C-alpha cells in the first residue's frame, strides 16, 4: 500500500468520524451518514479487499496505481467537505418525525402495498425484472417500463413499505418474522445489495417514528442478511450468475438457491472476496477520467447531472424518450465517448465520481459540499413534514443514496417511484373516503391522516 493510498483511506475514515461524532445519538437517522458510509465502501473498503487477495478490476489496465491512489485522496477531501457542510445544516433539524400512529397506519395501507410488492416479486422471480434489456421487455409487454421496469423500480421500495406498514400496526412486534420473509423474497430475486438495503430501510423508517429494534433482533437480522448473501454467493458459484438473472425461471432459481443453502460456505472463498472487491470498485473508472483530465482533456460541465434529471420524466409524458441518443440516457456511455474509454469492461461511475467530470478535482470537492447542503436541507424538510407522505420522500432519497454505485440517477429514479406510490396511496384513500361518503372531510384531516386533536406521539409517554 502506497503512502498516497493510505492517506486517502485515512481521510475517508476521518469523514466517518466527523459524521458519527456530529450526529451523536441521531447518527442512525442521518441520510448523510449513509452517503459517507457507502462512499467509503466503494472507494476505501474495495481497495483493502483487492489488496488482500491481489485481485483487481479490468479497468485497472486503463489507469495506474498512482492515479487510483490520488483519486482516493480526492474522495477523502470531498467526503470531509460533504460532512462539514452536512453537519452544519442537519444538526439544527429534528431527529425524527413526530406523527400519529393511527395516521401512519391508515395512510400506508399494508394490503395495497403488499399487492404491489408481490407483483414486483413475481415478475423478478420469473426472470423478467432485474437485468432485462429494453428489447426483451418490449417483447414481453410492448413497453419496457410495464413489466421489467416496474419490478426494477418498485420492488425494494414497495416491499420495504409493506413490511413497515405491518410493523407500525404491531408497534414493532414480529420484526424478525417480517424481515425473515422479506430477506427470503429478496434472496429469490438474486440481488445481494437489495437484502441489506431493504432490511436496513425498514429499521430506519421504524426508528423515525419511535420504534426501536431490540438488540437480539438487530443481531438476528444481521445474521439473516449474511446468510442470504452466502446463499446467493453459493448459488452463483455453482450455477453462475445467469441462474439468478434475466430469463431464469422460478424452478431454476430455487434449484440454484437450494444448492447455495445446502453449502453456504461456498459463498466464502478467496476468489469470492476478490470478486466482491472488484464489484465494489468505484475508483478505477473515475481514476481513468482523472488521468484524462491531467493529460489535457476538458471537463464536460453539468451535462451529466442534467441527464440524471431527465430520467425522472415518465415515458408516457415523453413517448420518444427511448428513441433518443443512448448516451443521453446512460452516464457511462457518455463519459466513455467523451474520454475515449472502452465499453468492454464494467464501470461504476458512483455518485462522487459523477462530480469529477463536471469541472475537475477542485469542483468535485466544492460540489460535494453543495450536495451536503442540499441533502441536509432536504432531510430537514422531510423530517419536519407533518404528513406520513414525508416518510415516502425520505425512503426514496435514502434508497437512492444507498444505491451509490449507479450515480445520482438512481436517487432520481427512487424519488420518482416514491412519488408514484404516494399518488397511489392518496388516490386509494380518496376512493375509500368517497365510498364511505366522507370525501369532504378528507382534506380537513378528519380521515385520520394526521391526528391534530391530541399530542402527535406514536403512543402515550410513560
Short mmCIF file of C-alpha atoms in Angstrom, two decimals, residues 102-348:
data_model
loop_
_atom_site.label_atom_id
_atom_site.label_comp_id
_atom_site.label_asym_id
_atom_site.label_seq_id
_atom_site.Cartn_x
_atom_site.Cartn_y
_atom_site.Cartn_z
CA UNK A 102 -53.16 5.88 13.59
CA UNK A 103 -52.48 8.32 10.77
CA UNK A 104 -49.40 6.38 9.63
CA UNK A 105 -51.26 3.05 9.76
CA UNK A 106 -54.19 4.48 7.81
CA UNK A 107 -52.05 6.09 5.13
CA UNK A 108 -49.77 3.12 4.48
CA UNK A 109 -52.38 0.54 3.53
CA UNK A 110 -50.47 -2.68 4.03
CA UNK A 111 -52.78 -4.75 1.84
CA UNK A 112 -52.36 -2.46 -1.16
CA UNK A 113 -48.61 -2.19 -0.67
CA UNK A 114 -48.34 -5.96 -0.32
CA UNK A 115 -50.13 -6.44 -3.64
CA UNK A 116 -47.72 -4.06 -5.38
CA UNK A 117 -44.74 -5.78 -3.77
CA UNK A 118 -45.99 -9.28 -4.63
CA UNK A 119 -46.45 -8.33 -8.27
CA UNK A 120 -42.91 -6.94 -8.42
CA UNK A 121 -41.60 -10.08 -6.70
CA UNK A 122 -43.48 -12.36 -9.12
CA UNK A 123 -42.03 -10.52 -12.12
CA UNK A 124 -38.48 -10.66 -10.72
CA UNK A 125 -38.75 -14.30 -9.66
CA UNK A 126 -39.93 -15.21 -13.15
CA UNK A 127 -36.75 -13.67 -14.56
CA UNK A 128 -38.44 -10.67 -16.18
CA UNK A 129 -37.12 -7.96 -13.91
CA UNK A 130 -33.52 -7.27 -12.99
CA UNK A 131 -31.09 -7.36 -15.84
CA UNK A 132 -33.75 -7.36 -18.53
CA UNK A 133 -32.75 -5.49 -21.64
CA UNK A 134 -35.00 -2.97 -23.35
CA UNK A 135 -35.57 -5.29 -26.27
CA UNK A 136 -36.51 -8.23 -24.07
CA UNK A 137 -39.02 -6.21 -22.08
CA UNK A 138 -40.52 -4.84 -25.25
CA UNK A 139 -41.15 -8.37 -26.48
CA UNK A 140 -42.99 -9.20 -23.28
CA UNK A 141 -45.26 -6.21 -22.90
CA UNK A 142 -44.69 -3.84 -25.79
CA UNK A 143 -43.34 -1.30 -23.28
CA UNK A 144 -40.01 -1.58 -21.40
CA UNK A 145 -41.44 0.03 -18.29
CA UNK A 146 -44.61 -2.03 -17.83
CA UNK A 147 -43.05 -5.22 -16.51
CA UNK A 148 -39.28 -5.27 -16.12
CA UNK A 149 -39.05 -1.55 -15.43
CA UNK A 150 -41.85 -1.76 -12.86
CA UNK A 151 -40.16 -4.57 -10.96
CA UNK A 152 -36.76 -2.91 -11.06
CA UNK A 153 -38.02 0.43 -9.78
CA UNK A 154 -40.68 -0.62 -7.26
CA UNK A 155 -39.51 -3.91 -5.73
CA UNK A 156 -37.26 -2.52 -2.99
CA UNK A 157 -39.48 0.43 -2.08
CA UNK A 158 -42.83 -1.40 -2.14
CA UNK A 159 -41.52 -4.39 -0.18
CA UNK A 160 -39.94 -2.08 2.39
CA UNK A 161 -43.15 -0.08 2.78
CA UNK A 162 -45.26 -3.23 3.04
CA UNK A 163 -43.10 -4.52 5.90
CA UNK A 164 -43.08 -1.10 7.55
CA UNK A 165 -46.88 -0.78 7.34
CA UNK A 166 -47.33 -4.15 9.06
CA UNK A 167 -44.82 -3.39 11.81
CA UNK A 168 -46.28 0.04 12.56
CA UNK A 169 -49.56 -1.65 13.38
CA UNK A 170 -47.84 -4.11 15.72
CA UNK A 171 -45.54 -1.46 17.28
CA UNK A 172 -42.55 -3.46 16.08
CA UNK A 173 -43.68 -6.86 17.33
CA UNK A 174 -42.79 -9.62 14.89
CA UNK A 175 -39.90 -7.65 13.38
CA UNK A 176 -37.73 -10.74 12.96
CA UNK A 177 -40.50 -12.75 11.27
CA UNK A 178 -41.38 -9.95 8.84
CA UNK A 179 -37.77 -9.33 7.88
CA UNK A 180 -37.13 -13.06 7.57
CA UNK A 181 -39.85 -13.24 4.91
CA UNK A 182 -38.53 -10.08 3.27
CA UNK A 183 -34.95 -11.40 3.11
CA UNK A 184 -36.19 -14.71 1.69
CA UNK A 185 -38.07 -12.86 -1.06
CA UNK A 186 -35.06 -10.75 -1.96
CA UNK A 187 -32.88 -13.86 -1.99
CA UNK A 188 -35.23 -15.37 -4.56
CA UNK A 189 -34.65 -12.36 -6.85
CA UNK A 190 -30.88 -12.95 -6.57
CA UNK A 191 -29.93 -9.35 -5.78
CA UNK A 192 -27.45 -9.25 -2.91
CA UNK A 193 -27.49 -5.50 -2.46
CA UNK A 194 -31.29 -5.40 -2.09
CA UNK A 195 -31.20 -7.60 1.02
CA UNK A 196 -29.35 -5.24 3.39
CA UNK A 197 -30.86 -2.10 1.80
CA UNK A 198 -34.48 -3.19 2.33
CA UNK A 199 -33.87 -4.63 5.80
CA UNK A 200 -31.98 -1.51 6.85
CA UNK A 201 -34.68 0.77 5.46
CA UNK A 202 -37.41 -0.96 7.46
CA UNK A 203 -35.44 -0.46 10.68
CA UNK A 204 -34.63 3.11 9.61
CA UNK A 205 -38.27 4.04 8.99
CA UNK A 206 -39.35 2.46 12.27
CA UNK A 207 -36.72 4.47 14.14
CA UNK A 208 -38.05 7.69 12.58
CA UNK A 209 -41.43 7.09 14.20
CA UNK A 210 -40.04 5.99 17.56
CA UNK A 211 -39.96 2.19 17.21
CA UNK A 212 -36.55 0.75 18.02
CA UNK A 213 -35.33 -2.76 17.27
CA UNK A 214 -34.17 -4.75 20.28
CA UNK A 215 -30.59 -5.92 20.44
CA UNK A 216 -31.33 -9.57 19.76
CA UNK A 217 -33.48 -8.59 16.79
CA UNK A 218 -30.69 -6.45 15.35
CA UNK A 219 -28.20 -9.30 15.70
CA UNK A 220 -30.62 -11.79 14.18
CA UNK A 221 -31.29 -9.52 11.21
CA UNK A 222 -27.56 -9.16 10.57
CA UNK A 223 -27.29 -12.96 10.60
CA UNK A 224 -30.18 -13.18 8.11
CA UNK A 225 -28.53 -10.70 5.77
CA UNK A 226 -25.19 -12.54 5.93
CA UNK A 227 -26.90 -15.91 5.35
CA UNK A 228 -28.78 -14.50 2.37
CA UNK A 229 -25.52 -13.16 0.94
CA UNK A 230 -23.81 -16.55 1.37
CA UNK A 231 -26.73 -18.43 -0.20
CA UNK A 232 -26.74 -16.16 -3.25
CA UNK A 233 -22.94 -16.37 -3.44
CA UNK A 234 -23.04 -20.16 -3.22
CA UNK A 235 -25.74 -20.36 -5.92
CA UNK A 236 -23.66 -18.18 -8.23
CA UNK A 237 -20.54 -20.24 -7.52
CA UNK A 238 -22.28 -23.48 -8.55
CA UNK A 239 -24.64 -22.31 -11.30
CA UNK A 240 -23.23 -18.96 -12.41
CA UNK A 241 -24.77 -15.51 -12.23
CA UNK A 242 -27.11 -16.42 -15.10
CA UNK A 243 -29.10 -18.72 -12.79
CA UNK A 244 -30.44 -15.68 -10.93
CA UNK A 245 -30.57 -13.20 -13.78
CA UNK A 246 -32.95 -12.30 -16.58
CA UNK A 247 -34.61 -15.28 -18.26
CA UNK A 248 -34.12 -17.59 -15.29
CA UNK A 249 -37.44 -19.05 -14.15
CA UNK A 250 -38.59 -19.90 -10.64
CA UNK A 251 -37.59 -23.60 -10.87
CA UNK A 252 -34.03 -22.79 -11.90
CA UNK A 253 -33.74 -20.14 -9.20
CA UNK A 254 -35.00 -22.46 -6.48
CA UNK A 255 -32.61 -25.20 -7.59
CA UNK A 256 -29.63 -22.84 -7.51
CA UNK A 257 -30.61 -21.27 -4.20
CA UNK A 258 -31.27 -24.71 -2.69
CA UNK A 259 -27.73 -25.72 -3.55
CA UNK A 260 -26.46 -22.46 -2.09
CA UNK A 261 -28.42 -23.03 1.12
CA UNK A 262 -27.09 -26.58 1.42
CA UNK A 263 -23.50 -25.34 1.06
CA UNK A 264 -23.40 -21.68 2.15
CA UNK A 265 -19.66 -21.96 2.76
CA UNK A 266 -19.14 -21.87 -1.00
CA UNK A 267 -20.10 -18.21 -0.83
CA UNK A 268 -16.89 -17.61 1.15
CA UNK A 269 -13.68 -18.08 -0.77
CA UNK A 270 -10.59 -16.17 -1.76
CA UNK A 271 -11.92 -15.72 -5.26
CA UNK A 272 -15.27 -14.67 -3.83
CA UNK A 273 -13.64 -11.95 -1.74
CA UNK A 274 -11.70 -10.80 -4.77
CA UNK A 275 -14.87 -10.75 -6.84
CA UNK A 276 -16.57 -8.65 -4.15
CA UNK A 277 -13.68 -6.20 -4.13
CA UNK A 278 -13.85 -5.87 -7.93
CA UNK A 279 -17.62 -5.37 -7.92
CA UNK A 280 -17.28 -2.65 -5.28
CA UNK A 281 -14.53 -0.90 -7.24
CA UNK A 282 -15.66 2.69 -7.53
CA UNK A 283 -12.14 4.05 -8.04
CA UNK A 284 -10.94 2.62 -11.35
CA UNK A 285 -13.39 4.29 -13.72
CA UNK A 286 -13.16 7.80 -12.17
CA UNK A 287 -9.37 7.48 -11.94
CA UNK A 288 -9.29 6.94 -15.72
CA UNK A 289 -11.19 10.20 -16.12
CA UNK A 290 -8.80 11.89 -13.66
CA UNK A 291 -5.89 10.68 -15.79
CA UNK A 292 -7.51 12.09 -18.94
CA UNK A 293 -8.06 15.44 -17.23
CA UNK A 294 -4.41 15.53 -16.16
CA UNK A 295 -3.37 14.97 -19.77
CA UNK A 296 -5.35 17.94 -21.05
CA UNK A 297 -8.89 16.68 -21.55
CA UNK A 298 -11.61 19.23 -20.75
CA UNK A 299 -14.39 18.80 -18.19
CA UNK A 300 -17.81 18.33 -19.75
CA UNK A 301 -19.73 20.53 -17.33
CA UNK A 302 -23.01 19.69 -15.58
CA UNK A 303 -24.42 17.83 -18.58
CA UNK A 304 -24.36 14.53 -16.68
CA UNK A 305 -26.44 15.99 -13.85
CA UNK A 306 -28.95 17.24 -16.42
CA UNK A 307 -29.18 13.73 -17.85
CA UNK A 308 -29.94 12.42 -14.36
CA UNK A 309 -32.85 14.86 -14.01
CA UNK A 310 -34.28 13.92 -17.40
CA UNK A 311 -34.54 10.32 -16.23
CA UNK A 312 -37.35 11.44 -13.93
CA UNK A 313 -39.65 12.23 -16.86
CA UNK A 314 -42.06 9.25 -17.26
CA UNK A 315 -42.25 7.68 -20.69
CA UNK A 316 -45.94 8.48 -21.13
CA UNK A 317 -45.03 12.19 -20.90
CA UNK A 318 -42.13 11.75 -23.33
CA UNK A 319 -43.04 8.94 -25.76
CA UNK A 320 -39.82 9.30 -27.74
CA UNK A 321 -37.63 9.00 -24.66
CA UNK A 322 -36.13 5.66 -25.66
CA UNK A 323 -35.57 6.78 -29.24
CA UNK A 324 -33.13 9.47 -28.18
CA UNK A 325 -29.37 9.03 -28.29
CA UNK A 326 -28.45 6.33 -25.79
CA UNK A 327 -25.52 8.37 -24.50
CA UNK A 328 -28.01 10.99 -23.28
CA UNK A 329 -29.67 8.30 -21.16
CA UNK A 330 -26.55 6.50 -19.98
CA UNK A 331 -23.95 8.37 -18.00
CA UNK A 332 -21.38 5.64 -18.50
CA UNK A 333 -21.72 5.69 -22.27
CA UNK A 334 -21.47 9.48 -22.40
CA UNK A 335 -18.30 9.52 -20.31
CA UNK A 336 -16.79 6.69 -22.34
CA UNK A 337 -17.44 8.57 -25.59
CA UNK A 338 -16.08 11.88 -24.30
CA UNK A 339 -12.92 10.48 -22.73
CA UNK A 340 -12.26 7.62 -25.14
CA UNK A 341 -12.75 4.79 -22.66
CA UNK A 342 -13.58 1.30 -23.88
CA UNK A 343 -17.02 -0.09 -23.10
CA UNK A 344 -15.76 -3.68 -22.88
CA UNK A 345 -15.35 -3.53 -19.08
CA UNK A 346 -17.99 -2.98 -16.45
CA UNK A 347 -17.89 0.52 -14.98
CA UNK A 348 -19.14 2.08 -11.75
#
